[in-house]
Amino acid sequence: MPEDQPAHLYIENLCAFYGQSLAIEPTTLPIPRQQVTAIIGPSGCGKSTLLRSLNRLHETLPGARNEGAVWLDGENIFDPDVDPIIVRRRIGMVFQQPNPLRGRTIAQNVTIGLELDGASKQECDEAVERSLKLTALWDEVKDRLNDPAMDLSGGQQQRLCLARSLAVEPEVILMDEPASALDPIATLRIEDLVKELVSEYTIIIVTHNMQQAGRVSDNTVFMTLGDQGAGMVAEAGPTSEIFTTPANRKTEDYITGRFG
Amino acid sequence: MALTDAFSRSGGLRLRQRLQHGDLIFWLVALFFALLVVALLAIIVAVTWDGSDEARDTFGIIGFITSTEWNPVAGEFGAAPAIYGTVVSSMIALALAAPPAIMIGVFLSDLCPDRLRAPLSLMVELLAAIPSVVYGMWGVFVLIPFYRTFIASPLSETVGEYIPLFAGPVAVGRGLLVAGMILAIMILPTIAAVSRDVLTVVPTHQKEAMLALGATRWEVIRHAQLPYARAGIVGGMMLGLGRALGETMAALMVIGNMPRIEASLFQPATTAAAQIASQLPTTESDLHASSLILMALVLFLITLVANSIARLLVWNVSRQSGGR
């Protein structure tokens, strides 16, 4: 890994496979610290696969594997000595579909990660308040923390899931189309949260929504399908440049809505 | 063209015919078969009610189920020992079978290598296909000698001296506990298969919620899958319990067939189904036959109660977990 560059995550020649087929061509990409990096591109170009490779979740699928390296503060998360569980503690994730754990209350959903470590009741209570305040959910649910999490609306559930991943204090947050299942108002609340949280966290967000990428991100990565049918990064850079003066023809076509 | 004119188009006649009767006939046929089940249930209740007339007149239902005396020669018939034996042997079976069966379900749904999954599943299901008389025979020739030498005798001679639950003498070994063990093996495949099925359909997003938090495999199963599948697993356990309550042949062969209530699990006992099956062909009197029919009604009631409790449990569990 180059010593001079300040990236929080440095993706180096990372490939992803499903069985024998290549899903992402070798990708090299710096992810700047405490900035929002948006990954955009047409459906099926490997955005989610790339994102899921960054916390080693991709490899949990049957037959799926990665090659290459991802440097997290100078350590390769794919090093054989590195336990993927430690990686997932430092790199949290929010999914496309809000997925609170069924059978748990609102508070219990926030604390599940801490419970695994045997945290005390007091630590858990503090984490509930802190995380729910971070996700602007505290005032809405503070009087019903012991209600089933499934009683919340979709947007609240998604913010609860964000609170759940924040509770274990990660450094990087991966978001896989976090607002695609939400209504416009809930979407804007998620976007506001992203803009607030970026002062402390490095955020990578996959989105289908070009306006969303434009609104929340500092950097944009445009992915597309390569010649062999595998996903590849066509262009990456500051969002302002990608959106105004794209260097790549395909990027321009996609952003202006001519394909995708 | 207006919608009401649709029938005047070409082919309108056929359309009209199709729309007129199709659903009505289908509805009637389905209703008929649905009602058939209800009728069958009503007939069974009516027949057992009618046939148990004499026993009900002599002892009364409450007297019948509370009396512990069963003496065909003296004309004394009480169902309490059979009810006790039925319920206790089935509970033992459930307690012994549920933990390993759920573990088998977890293994088959999540931990098993793909190549092993189909043959292993098949073998578990084959366990359920073995006729109960074969289980009974295996119990008599294999399980009882083993159980007598290594479980019943050592236990009754040590802790059995102080705890009535394990008191001797063991004699040939037939009794409540060994019947419960046989029943456990018989209901294990049912619980295992249902657990496997409900664990398999736990949505990926629930598992990934735990994985993304840095959970180990066991923690994913413990906190995401088992809670999600809980209602289904309880349902599987109740299916197994239902089978154990009604099981006749295997229990008959190993339980000892003594209509007594003893504190010790090593003592012979009986179950309602076993008592009916063994005595109905050679009844001493009309009252004896009538009492056995009343026993059948009671057994039916027990399974009904067990099923209702199961429904309640499942409903309660799914309500607590926020439904949906």
Coordinates of C-alpha atoms in Angstrom, one line a residue:
Chain A
M1 CA 0.0 0.0 0.0
P2 CA 1.3 3.4 -0.9
E3 CA 2.5 5.2 2.2
D4 CA 1.8 8.7 1.0
Q5 CA -1.9 8.5 0.4
P6 CA -4.3 9.2 3.2
A7 CA -7.1 6.7 2.3
H8 CA -8.9 5.1 5.1
L9 CA -9.6 2.1 3.0
Y10 CA -7.4 1.3 0.1
I11 CA -8.8 -1.3 -2.4
E12 CA -6.0 -2.9 -4.3
N13 CA -6.6 -5.3 -7.2
L14 CA -9.7 -6.6 -5.6
C15 CA -11.7 -9.2 -7.6
A16 CA -14.9 -10.9 -6.6
F17 CA -16.0 -14.3 -7.9
Y18 CA -19.2 -16.3 -7.8
G19 CA -18.0 -19.9 -8.2
Q20 CA -15.9 -19.8 -11.4
S21 CA -17.4 -16.6 -12.9
L22 CA -15.7 -13.3 -12.3
A23 CA -18.1 -10.7 -10.9
I24 CA -15.8 -7.8 -10.5
E25 CA -12.6 -7.2 -12.5
P26 CA -9.5 -6.2 -10.5
T27 CA -10.3 -2.9 -8.9
T28 CA -8.0 -0.4 -7.3
L29 CA -9.6 2.5 -5.4
P30 CA -8.8 4.7 -2.5
I31 CA -11.6 5.5 -0.1
P32 CA -10.9 8.8 1.7
R33 CA -11.3 9.1 5.4
Q34 CA -14.4 10.7 6.8
Q35 CA -15.9 11.4 3.5
V36 CA -18.9 10.0 1.7
T37 CA -18.1 7.8 -1.3
A38 CA -21.0 7.0 -3.5
I39 CA -20.9 3.9 -5.8
I40 CA -23.3 4.4 -8.8
G41 CA -23.9 2.5 -11.9
P42 CA -26.5 0.4 -13.8
S43 CA -28.1 -2.7 -12.2
G44 CA -26.0 -5.8 -12.1
C45 CA -22.7 -4.1 -12.5
G46 CA -21.4 -5.4 -9.1
K47 CA -21.9 -2.4 -6.9
S48 CA -23.3 -4.4 -4.0
T49 CA -20.8 -7.2 -4.5
L50 CA -18.0 -4.7 -4.3
L51 CA -19.5 -3.2 -1.1
R52 CA -20.1 -6.6 0.4
S53 CA -16.5 -7.5 -0.3
L54 CA -15.3 -4.7 1.9
N55 CA -16.6 -6.3 5.1
R56 CA -15.9 -9.8 3.9
L57 CA -19.6 -10.5 3.7
H58 CA -19.4 -11.5 0.0
E59 CA -17.4 -14.7 0.9
T60 CA -20.2 -16.0 3.2
L61 CA -22.3 -16.8 0.2
P62 CA -21.9 -20.4 -1.2
G63 CA -19.0 -20.5 -3.7
A64 CA -18.3 -16.8 -3.4
R65 CA -14.7 -15.5 -2.9
N66 CA -12.4 -12.5 -3.3
E67 CA -8.9 -12.0 -4.5
G68 CA -6.7 -9.0 -4.0
A69 CA -6.4 -6.8 -0.9
V70 CA -8.3 -4.2 1.0
W71 CA -6.1 -2.1 3.3
L72 CA -7.8 -0.8 6.4
D73 CA -5.3 1.6 8.0
G74 CA -2.5 -0.3 6.5
E75 CA -3.8 -3.8 7.4
N76 CA -5.1 -6.1 4.8
I77 CA -8.6 -7.3 5.8
F78 CA -8.0 -10.5 3.6
D79 CA -4.8 -11.4 5.4
P80 CA -5.1 -15.1 6.5
D81 CA -4.4 -14.1 10.1
V82 CA -7.3 -11.6 10.1
D83 CA -10.6 -12.9 11.5
P84 CA -13.5 -11.6 9.4
I85 CA -15.5 -11.0 12.6
I86 CA -13.0 -8.4 13.6
V87 CA -13.3 -6.8 10.2
R88 CA -17.0 -6.6 10.5
R89 CA -16.7 -5.0 13.9
R90 CA -14.7 -2.1 12.4
I91 CA -16.7 -1.9 9.2
G92 CA -20.4 -1.8 9.8
M93 CA -23.1 -2.3 7.3
V94 CA -26.7 -1.2 6.6
F95 CA -28.7 -3.2 4.1
Q96 CA -31.2 -2.3 1.3
Q97 CA -34.1 -3.8 3.2
P98 CA -34.5 -2.7 6.8
N99 CA -33.7 -5.8 8.8
P100 CA -34.3 -5.4 12.5
L101 CA -34.0 -8.7 14.2
R102 CA -37.4 -10.2 14.6
G103 CA -38.4 -11.2 18.1
R104 CA -36.4 -8.4 19.7
T105 CA -37.5 -5.0 21.0
I106 CA -36.2 -1.7 19.8
A107 CA -33.6 -1.5 22.6
Q108 CA -32.6 -5.1 22.2
N109 CA -32.0 -4.5 18.5
V110 CA -29.5 -1.7 19.2
T111 CA -27.6 -3.6 21.9
I112 CA -27.3 -7.0 20.2
G113 CA -23.8 -6.4 19.0
L114 CA -22.7 -5.3 22.5
E115 CA -24.5 -8.3 24.1
L116 CA -22.3 -10.6 22.0
D117 CA -19.4 -9.2 23.9
G118 CA -21.1 -9.5 27.2
A119 CA -21.6 -5.8 27.8
S120 CA -23.2 -4.7 31.1
K121 CA -26.7 -3.5 31.4
Q122 CA -25.4 0.1 32.0
E123 CA -23.2 0.0 28.9
C124 CA -26.1 -1.2 26.9
D125 CA -28.5 1.5 28.1
E126 CA -25.9 4.1 27.3
A127 CA -25.4 2.7 23.9
V128 CA -29.1 2.7 23.2
E129 CA -29.5 6.4 24.0
R130 CA -26.3 7.4 22.2
S131 CA -27.0 5.4 19.1
L132 CA -30.6 6.3 18.8
K133 CA -29.7 10.0 19.3
L134 CA -27.1 9.7 16.5
T135 CA -29.8 8.4 14.2
A136 CA -32.4 11.0 15.3
L137 CA -34.7 8.2 16.5
W138 CA -34.4 8.8 20.2
D139 CA -37.2 11.3 20.5
E140 CA -39.5 9.1 18.5
V141 CA -39.0 5.9 20.4
K142 CA -37.7 6.8 23.8
D143 CA -41.1 6.0 25.5
R144 CA -41.4 2.6 23.8
L145 CA -38.0 1.1 23.8
N146 CA -39.4 -2.2 24.8
D147 CA -41.9 -2.5 21.9
P148 CA -41.1 -4.9 19.1
A149 CA -38.8 -3.4 16.6
M150 CA -41.1 -4.6 13.8
D151 CA -43.8 -2.1 15.0
L152 CA -41.7 0.8 13.6
S153 CA -42.3 2.2 10.2
G154 CA -39.9 1.3 7.4
G155 CA -37.9 4.5 7.7
Q156 CA -37.6 4.1 11.4
Q157 CA -36.6 0.5 11.0
Q158 CA -33.8 1.6 8.7
R159 CA -32.6 4.2 11.2
L160 CA -32.7 1.6 13.9
C161 CA -30.5 -0.7 11.8
L162 CA -28.1 2.2 11.4
A163 CA -28.2 2.7 15.2
R164 CA -27.5 -1.0 15.6
S165 CA -24.4 -0.9 13.5
L166 CA -23.3 2.4 15.2
A167 CA -23.6 0.9 18.7
V168 CA -20.5 -1.3 18.2
E169 CA -18.6 1.8 17.2
P170 CA -17.3 1.0 13.8
E171 CA -15.0 3.3 11.8
V172 CA -16.4 2.7 8.3
I173 CA -20.1 2.3 7.5
L174 CA -21.2 0.5 4.3
M175 CA -24.7 1.3 3.0
D176 CA -26.3 -0.8 0.3
E177 CA -29.0 1.3 -1.2
P178 CA -30.2 2.2 2.3
A179 CA -33.1 4.3 1.1
S180 CA -34.4 2.4 -1.9
A181 CA -37.2 0.8 0.1
L182 CA -38.2 4.1 1.8
D183 CA -40.6 6.9 0.9
P184 CA -39.1 10.3 -0.1
I185 CA -39.3 11.9 3.4
A186 CA -37.7 8.9 5.1
T187 CA -35.1 8.9 2.3
L188 CA -34.2 12.6 3.0
R189 CA -33.8 11.8 6.7
I190 CA -31.4 9.0 5.9
E191 CA -29.5 11.4 3.6
D192 CA -29.3 14.0 6.4
L193 CA -27.9 11.4 8.8
V194 CA -25.3 10.4 6.2
K195 CA -24.2 14.1 6.0
E196 CA -24.0 14.4 9.8
L197 CA -22.3 11.1 10.5
V198 CA -19.5 11.7 8.0
S199 CA -17.8 14.0 10.4
E200 CA -16.9 10.9 12.4
Y201 CA -17.2 8.0 10.1
T202 CA -16.0 7.0 6.6
I203 CA -19.1 6.2 4.6
I204 CA -19.5 4.2 1.4
I205 CA -23.0 4.2 -0.1
V206 CA -24.3 2.3 -3.0
T207 CA -27.2 4.0 -4.7
H208 CA -29.3 3.8 -7.8
N209 CA -30.4 7.4 -7.4
M210 CA -28.2 9.9 -9.1
Q211 CA -29.6 12.8 -7.3
Q212 CA -28.9 11.1 -4.0
A213 CA -25.3 10.5 -5.0
G214 CA -25.0 14.2 -5.9
R215 CA -26.6 15.3 -2.7
V216 CA -24.7 13.3 -0.2
S217 CA -21.4 12.2 -1.6
D218 CA -17.9 13.8 -1.7
N219 CA -16.6 11.2 -4.1
T220 CA -18.3 9.2 -6.7
V221 CA -17.3 5.8 -8.2
F222 CA -19.0 4.9 -11.4
M223 CA -19.2 1.2 -12.1
T224 CA -20.3 -0.5 -15.3
L225 CA -20.1 -3.9 -17.0
G226 CA -16.8 -4.6 -18.7
D227 CA -16.2 -6.6 -21.9
Q228 CA -16.2 -9.9 -20.2
G229 CA -19.5 -9.3 -18.4
A230 CA -17.9 -8.6 -15.1
G231 CA -18.3 -5.3 -13.2
M232 CA -15.6 -2.7 -13.3
V233 CA -14.9 0.8 -12.1
A234 CA -15.2 3.1 -15.1
E235 CA -14.4 6.3 -13.4
A236 CA -13.9 7.6 -9.9
G237 CA -13.2 11.0 -8.5
P238 CA -14.7 14.0 -6.6
T239 CA -18.5 14.0 -7.1
S240 CA -18.4 17.6 -8.5
E241 CA -16.1 16.6 -11.3
I242 CA -17.8 13.3 -12.1
F243 CA -21.1 15.0 -12.4
T244 CA -20.0 18.1 -14.3
T245 CA -17.1 16.9 -16.5
P246 CA -17.1 13.2 -16.7
A247 CA -14.0 11.8 -18.5
N248 CA -15.7 8.6 -19.6
R249 CA -18.4 8.5 -22.2
K250 CA -20.4 5.9 -20.4
T251 CA -20.4 7.9 -17.2
E252 CA -21.8 10.9 -19.1
D253 CA -24.5 8.7 -20.8
Y254 CA -25.5 7.2 -17.4
I255 CA -25.6 10.4 -15.5
T256 CA -27.6 12.2 -18.2
G257 CA -30.0 9.2 -18.3
R258 CA -29.1 7.9 -21.8
F259 CA -28.5 4.4 -20.5
G260 CA -28.8 2.4 -17.3
Chain B
M1 CA -68.4 -0.5 -26.0
A2 CA -69.9 -0.5 -22.5
L3 CA -68.7 -3.1 -20.1
T4 CA -72.2 -4.5 -19.8
D5 CA -72.3 -5.1 -23.5
A6 CA -69.3 -7.4 -23.3
F7 CA -71.4 -10.5 -23.9
S8 CA -72.7 -9.3 -27.2
R9 CA -69.3 -9.5 -28.8
S10 CA -68.4 -12.6 -30.8
G11 CA -67.6 -15.4 -28.4
G12 CA -69.7 -13.6 -25.8
L13 CA -71.9 -16.6 -25.2
R14 CA -69.0 -18.7 -24.2
L15 CA -67.7 -16.0 -22.0
R16 CA -71.1 -15.6 -20.3
Q17 CA -71.2 -19.4 -19.7
R18 CA -67.7 -19.4 -18.3
L19 CA -68.4 -16.6 -15.9
Q20 CA -71.7 -17.9 -14.7
H21 CA -70.9 -21.2 -13.2
G22 CA -67.1 -21.8 -13.0
D23 CA -66.4 -20.4 -9.6
L24 CA -69.7 -21.5 -8.1
I25 CA -69.1 -25.2 -8.9
F26 CA -65.5 -25.0 -7.7
W27 CA -66.6 -23.4 -4.5
L28 CA -69.3 -26.0 -3.8
V29 CA -66.8 -28.9 -4.5
A30 CA -64.2 -27.5 -2.1
L31 CA -66.9 -26.7 0.5
F32 CA -68.2 -30.3 0.3
F33 CA -64.8 -31.8 1.1
A34 CA -64.1 -29.3 3.8
L35 CA -67.4 -30.2 5.5
L36 CA -66.6 -33.9 5.1
V37 CA -63.7 -33.4 7.6
V38 CA -66.1 -31.7 10.1
A39 CA -68.7 -34.5 9.6
L40 CA -66.0 -37.2 10.2
L41 CA -65.0 -35.6 13.4
A42 CA -68.6 -35.2 14.5
I43 CA -69.3 -38.9 13.7
I44 CA -66.2 -40.1 15.7
V45 CA -67.3 -38.0 18.7
A46 CA -70.9 -39.2 18.4
V47 CA -69.9 -42.9 18.1
T48 CA -67.6 -42.8 21.1
W49 CA -70.1 -40.8 23.1
D50 CA -72.9 -43.2 22.3
G51 CA -70.7 -46.3 22.9
S52 CA -69.5 -45.1 26.3
D53 CA -73.0 -44.6 27.5
E54 CA -72.9 -47.4 30.1
A55 CA -69.6 -46.4 31.5
R56 CA -70.6 -42.8 31.8
D57 CA -73.8 -43.8 33.6
T58 CA -72.0 -46.0 36.0
F59 CA -69.0 -43.8 36.9
G60 CA -69.7 -40.3 35.5
I61 CA -67.0 -38.7 33.4
I62 CA -65.3 -37.0 36.4
G63 CA -65.4 -40.3 38.4
F64 CA -64.0 -42.2 35.5
I65 CA -61.0 -39.9 34.9
T66 CA -60.1 -39.6 38.6
S67 CA -60.5 -43.2 39.7
T68 CA -57.2 -45.2 39.8
E69 CA -58.9 -48.6 40.0
W70 CA -59.0 -50.7 36.8
N71 CA -60.2 -54.2 37.5
P72 CA -62.2 -55.8 34.7
V73 CA -63.1 -58.8 36.9
A74 CA -64.5 -56.7 39.7
G75 CA -66.1 -54.3 37.2
E76 CA -64.1 -51.3 38.4
F77 CA -62.9 -49.0 35.7
G78 CA -60.9 -45.8 36.3
A79 CA -58.8 -44.0 33.7
A80 CA -56.4 -42.1 35.9
P81 CA -53.5 -44.5 35.5
A82 CA -53.8 -44.6 31.7
I83 CA -54.1 -40.8 31.5
Y84 CA -51.1 -40.5 33.8
G85 CA -49.0 -43.0 31.8
T86 CA -50.0 -41.3 28.5
V87 CA -49.1 -37.8 29.6
V88 CA -45.9 -38.7 31.5
S89 CA -44.5 -41.0 28.8
S90 CA -45.2 -38.4 26.1
M91 CA -43.6 -35.6 28.2
I92 CA -40.5 -37.7 28.8
A93 CA -40.4 -38.3 25.0
L94 CA -40.7 -34.6 24.2
A95 CA -38.1 -33.7 26.7
L96 CA -35.6 -36.3 25.5
A97 CA -36.3 -35.7 21.7
A98 CA -36.6 -32.0 21.4
P99 CA -33.0 -30.8 22.1
P100 CA -31.2 -33.3 19.8
A101 CA -33.9 -32.9 17.2
I102 CA -33.5 -29.2 17.1
M103 CA -29.7 -29.6 16.9
I104 CA -30.2 -32.0 13.9
G105 CA -32.4 -29.4 12.3
V106 CA -29.7 -26.7 12.8
F107 CA -27.1 -29.0 11.4
L108 CA -29.1 -30.0 8.3
S109 CA -30.2 -26.4 7.5
D110 CA -26.9 -24.5 8.1
L111 CA -23.8 -26.5 9.0
C112 CA -24.1 -29.6 6.9
P113 CA -21.8 -29.8 3.8
D114 CA -24.0 -29.7 0.6
R115 CA -23.0 -33.2 -0.4
L116 CA -24.1 -34.7 2.9
R117 CA -27.4 -32.8 3.3
A118 CA -29.6 -34.9 1.0
P119 CA -28.6 -38.4 2.3
L120 CA -28.7 -37.3 5.9
S121 CA -32.1 -35.7 5.6
L122 CA -33.3 -38.9 3.9
M123 CA -32.0 -41.0 6.8
V124 CA -33.7 -38.8 9.4
E125 CA -37.0 -39.1 7.4
L126 CA -36.5 -42.8 7.1
L127 CA -36.6 -43.0 10.9
A128 CA -40.1 -41.8 10.7
A129 CA -41.0 -44.4 8.2
I130 CA -40.1 -47.4 10.4
P131 CA -43.3 -49.2 11.6
S132 CA -44.0 -48.7 15.2
V133 CA -44.1 -52.5 15.9
V134 CA -40.5 -52.6 14.7
Y135 CA -39.6 -49.9 17.2
G136 CA -41.4 -51.9 19.9
M137 CA -39.4 -55.1 19.0
W138 CA -36.2 -53.2 19.0
G139 CA -37.2 -51.8 22.3
V140 CA -37.8 -55.2 23.8
F141 CA -34.7 -56.9 22.5
V142 CA -32.1 -54.1 22.4
L143 CA -33.1 -51.0 24.3
I144 CA -34.6 -52.7 27.4
P145 CA -31.6 -55.0 28.2
F146 CA -29.3 -52.0 27.7
Y147 CA -31.5 -49.6 29.7
R148 CA -31.9 -52.2 32.5
T149 CA -28.2 -52.9 32.9
F150 CA -26.7 -49.4 32.4
I151 CA -29.5 -46.9 33.4
A152 CA -32.3 -48.3 35.5
S153 CA -30.4 -50.7 37.8
P154 CA -27.4 -48.4 38.6
L155 CA -29.8 -45.5 39.2
S156 CA -32.3 -47.3 41.3
E157 CA -29.5 -48.8 43.5
T158 CA -27.9 -45.4 44.1
V159 CA -30.0 -42.2 43.9
G160 CA -33.1 -44.4 43.8
E161 CA -32.6 -45.1 47.5
Y162 CA -33.4 -41.5 48.3
I163 CA -35.4 -40.2 45.4
P164 CA -38.8 -42.0 44.8
L165 CA -38.7 -41.0 41.1
F166 CA -35.9 -43.5 40.5
A167 CA -36.9 -46.1 43.0
G168 CA -36.5 -49.9 42.3
P169 CA -37.1 -52.7 41.9
V170 CA -36.4 -52.7 38.2
A171 CA -37.4 -56.2 37.4
V172 CA -37.4 -56.9 33.6
G173 CA -37.1 -53.2 32.9
R174 CA -40.4 -52.4 31.3
G175 CA -41.8 -49.1 32.5
L176 CA -42.6 -45.5 31.9
L177 CA -39.1 -44.2 31.3
V178 CA -38.1 -46.8 28.7
A179 CA -41.5 -46.2 27.0
G180 CA -40.6 -42.5 26.9
M181 CA -37.2 -43.3 25.4
I182 CA -38.8 -45.3 22.6
L183 CA -41.3 -42.6 21.9
A184 CA -38.5 -40.0 21.9
I185 CA -36.8 -41.9 19.1
M186 CA -40.0 -42.1 17.2
I187 CA -40.9 -38.4 17.4
L188 CA -37.3 -37.2 16.8
P189 CA -37.5 -37.3 13.0
T190 CA -40.7 -35.2 13.0
I191 CA -39.3 -32.5 15.2
A192 CA -36.0 -32.6 13.3
A193 CA -37.6 -32.3 9.9
V194 CA -39.9 -29.5 10.9
S195 CA -37.0 -27.6 12.6
R196 CA -34.8 -28.0 9.5
D197 CA -37.6 -26.7 7.2
V198 CA -38.4 -23.6 9.3
L199 CA -34.7 -22.8 9.9
T200 CA -34.0 -23.1 6.1
V201 CA -36.6 -20.4 5.3
V202 CA -35.2 -17.8 7.7
P203 CA -34.6 -14.9 5.4
T204 CA -31.0 -14.1 4.5
H205 CA -31.4 -10.5 5.6
Q206 CA -31.9 -11.7 9.2
K207 CA -28.8 -13.8 9.1
E208 CA -26.8 -11.0 7.5
A209 CA -28.0 -8.6 10.1
M210 CA -26.1 -10.6 12.6
L211 CA -23.1 -11.5 10.3
A212 CA -22.5 -7.8 9.6
L213 CA -22.3 -7.1 13.3
G214 CA -19.4 -9.5 13.6
A215 CA -21.4 -12.5 14.9
T216 CA -20.0 -16.0 14.8
R217 CA -21.9 -18.8 13.2
W218 CA -23.3 -20.0 16.5
E219 CA -24.4 -16.4 17.3
V220 CA -26.2 -16.0 14.0
I221 CA -28.1 -19.2 14.7
R222 CA -28.7 -18.3 18.3
H223 CA -29.8 -14.7 17.8
A224 CA -31.3 -14.6 14.3
Q225 CA -32.4 -18.0 13.2
L226 CA -33.7 -19.8 16.3
P227 CA -35.8 -16.8 17.4
Y228 CA -37.2 -16.3 13.9
A229 CA -38.0 -20.0 13.6
R230 CA -39.3 -20.4 17.2
A231 CA -43.0 -20.6 16.4
G232 CA -42.3 -23.3 13.8
I233 CA -40.1 -25.3 16.0
V234 CA -42.7 -25.2 18.8
G235 CA -45.2 -26.4 16.2
G236 CA -42.9 -29.3 15.2
M237 CA -42.6 -30.3 18.9
M238 CA -46.4 -30.3 19.2
L239 CA -46.7 -32.5 16.2
G240 CA -44.3 -34.9 17.9
L241 CA -46.2 -34.7 21.1
G242 CA -49.4 -35.6 19.3
R243 CA -47.7 -38.6 17.8
A244 CA -46.4 -39.7 21.2
L245 CA -49.8 -39.3 22.9
G246 CA -51.5 -41.5 20.4
E247 CA -48.7 -44.1 19.8
T248 CA -50.0 -47.5 20.6
M249 CA -47.9 -50.5 19.5
A250 CA -44.4 -49.4 20.6
A251 CA -45.7 -48.2 24.0
L252 CA -47.7 -51.3 24.5
M253 CA -44.7 -53.5 24.0
V254 CA -42.3 -51.8 26.4
I255 CA -44.4 -50.0 29.1
G256 CA -45.4 -53.1 31.1
N257 CA -49.2 -52.6 30.9
M258 CA -50.0 -52.2 34.6
P259 CA -52.8 -49.7 35.3
R260 CA -51.1 -48.2 38.3
I261 CA -49.7 -44.8 39.2
E262 CA -46.3 -45.2 40.8
A263 CA -43.9 -42.4 41.8
S264 CA -41.0 -44.3 40.2
L265 CA -40.3 -43.9 36.4
F266 CA -38.8 -47.4 36.4
Q267 CA -42.1 -49.1 37.3
P268 CA -44.5 -50.6 34.8
A269 CA -47.4 -48.4 33.7
T270 CA -49.8 -48.1 30.8
T271 CA -51.1 -45.6 28.3
A272 CA -54.6 -45.0 27.1
A273 CA -53.9 -46.2 23.6
A274 CA -52.1 -49.3 24.8
Q275 CA -54.8 -50.2 27.2
I276 CA -57.5 -49.9 24.6
A277 CA -55.6 -51.9 22.0
S278 CA -54.6 -54.7 24.4
Q279 CA -58.0 -55.2 26.1
L280 CA -60.7 -54.4 23.4
P281 CA -60.5 -57.8 21.7
T282 CA -61.1 -59.7 25.0
T283 CA -63.5 -57.6 27.0
E284 CA -65.0 -59.2 30.2
S285 CA -68.3 -57.3 30.0
D286 CA -70.3 -54.7 28.2
L287 CA -69.2 -52.2 30.9
H288 CA -65.6 -53.1 30.2
A289 CA -66.0 -52.4 26.5
S290 CA -68.0 -49.2 27.2
S291 CA -65.2 -48.0 29.5
L292 CA -62.6 -48.6 26.9
I293 CA -64.7 -46.5 24.4
L294 CA -64.9 -43.8 27.0
M295 CA -61.1 -44.0 27.4
A296 CA -60.9 -43.4 23.6
L297 CA -63.0 -40.3 24.1
V298 CA -60.7 -39.2 26.9
L299 CA -57.6 -39.8 24.8
F300 CA -59.2 -37.7 22.0
L301 CA -59.8 -34.9 24.5
I302 CA -56.1 -35.1 25.7
T303 CA -54.8 -34.6 22.2
L304 CA -57.3 -31.9 21.6
V305 CA -56.1 -30.1 24.8
A306 CA -52.4 -30.6 23.8
N307 CA -53.1 -29.2 20.4
S308 CA -54.9 -26.2 21.8
I309 CA -52.1 -25.5 24.2
A310 CA -49.7 -25.7 21.2
R311 CA -51.8 -23.3 19.2
L312 CA -51.8 -20.9 22.1
L313 CA -48.1 -21.2 22.6
V314 CA -47.4 -20.6 18.9
W315 CA -49.7 -17.7 18.8
N316 CA -48.3 -16.2 22.0
V317 CA -44.7 -16.7 20.8
S318 CA -45.4 -15.0 17.4
R319 CA -47.2 -12.2 19.0
Q320 CA -44.4 -11.5 21.5
S321 CA -41.9 -11.5 18.6
G322 CA -43.8 -8.7 17.0
G323 CA -45.7 -10.8 14.5
R324 CA -45.1 -10.6 10.8

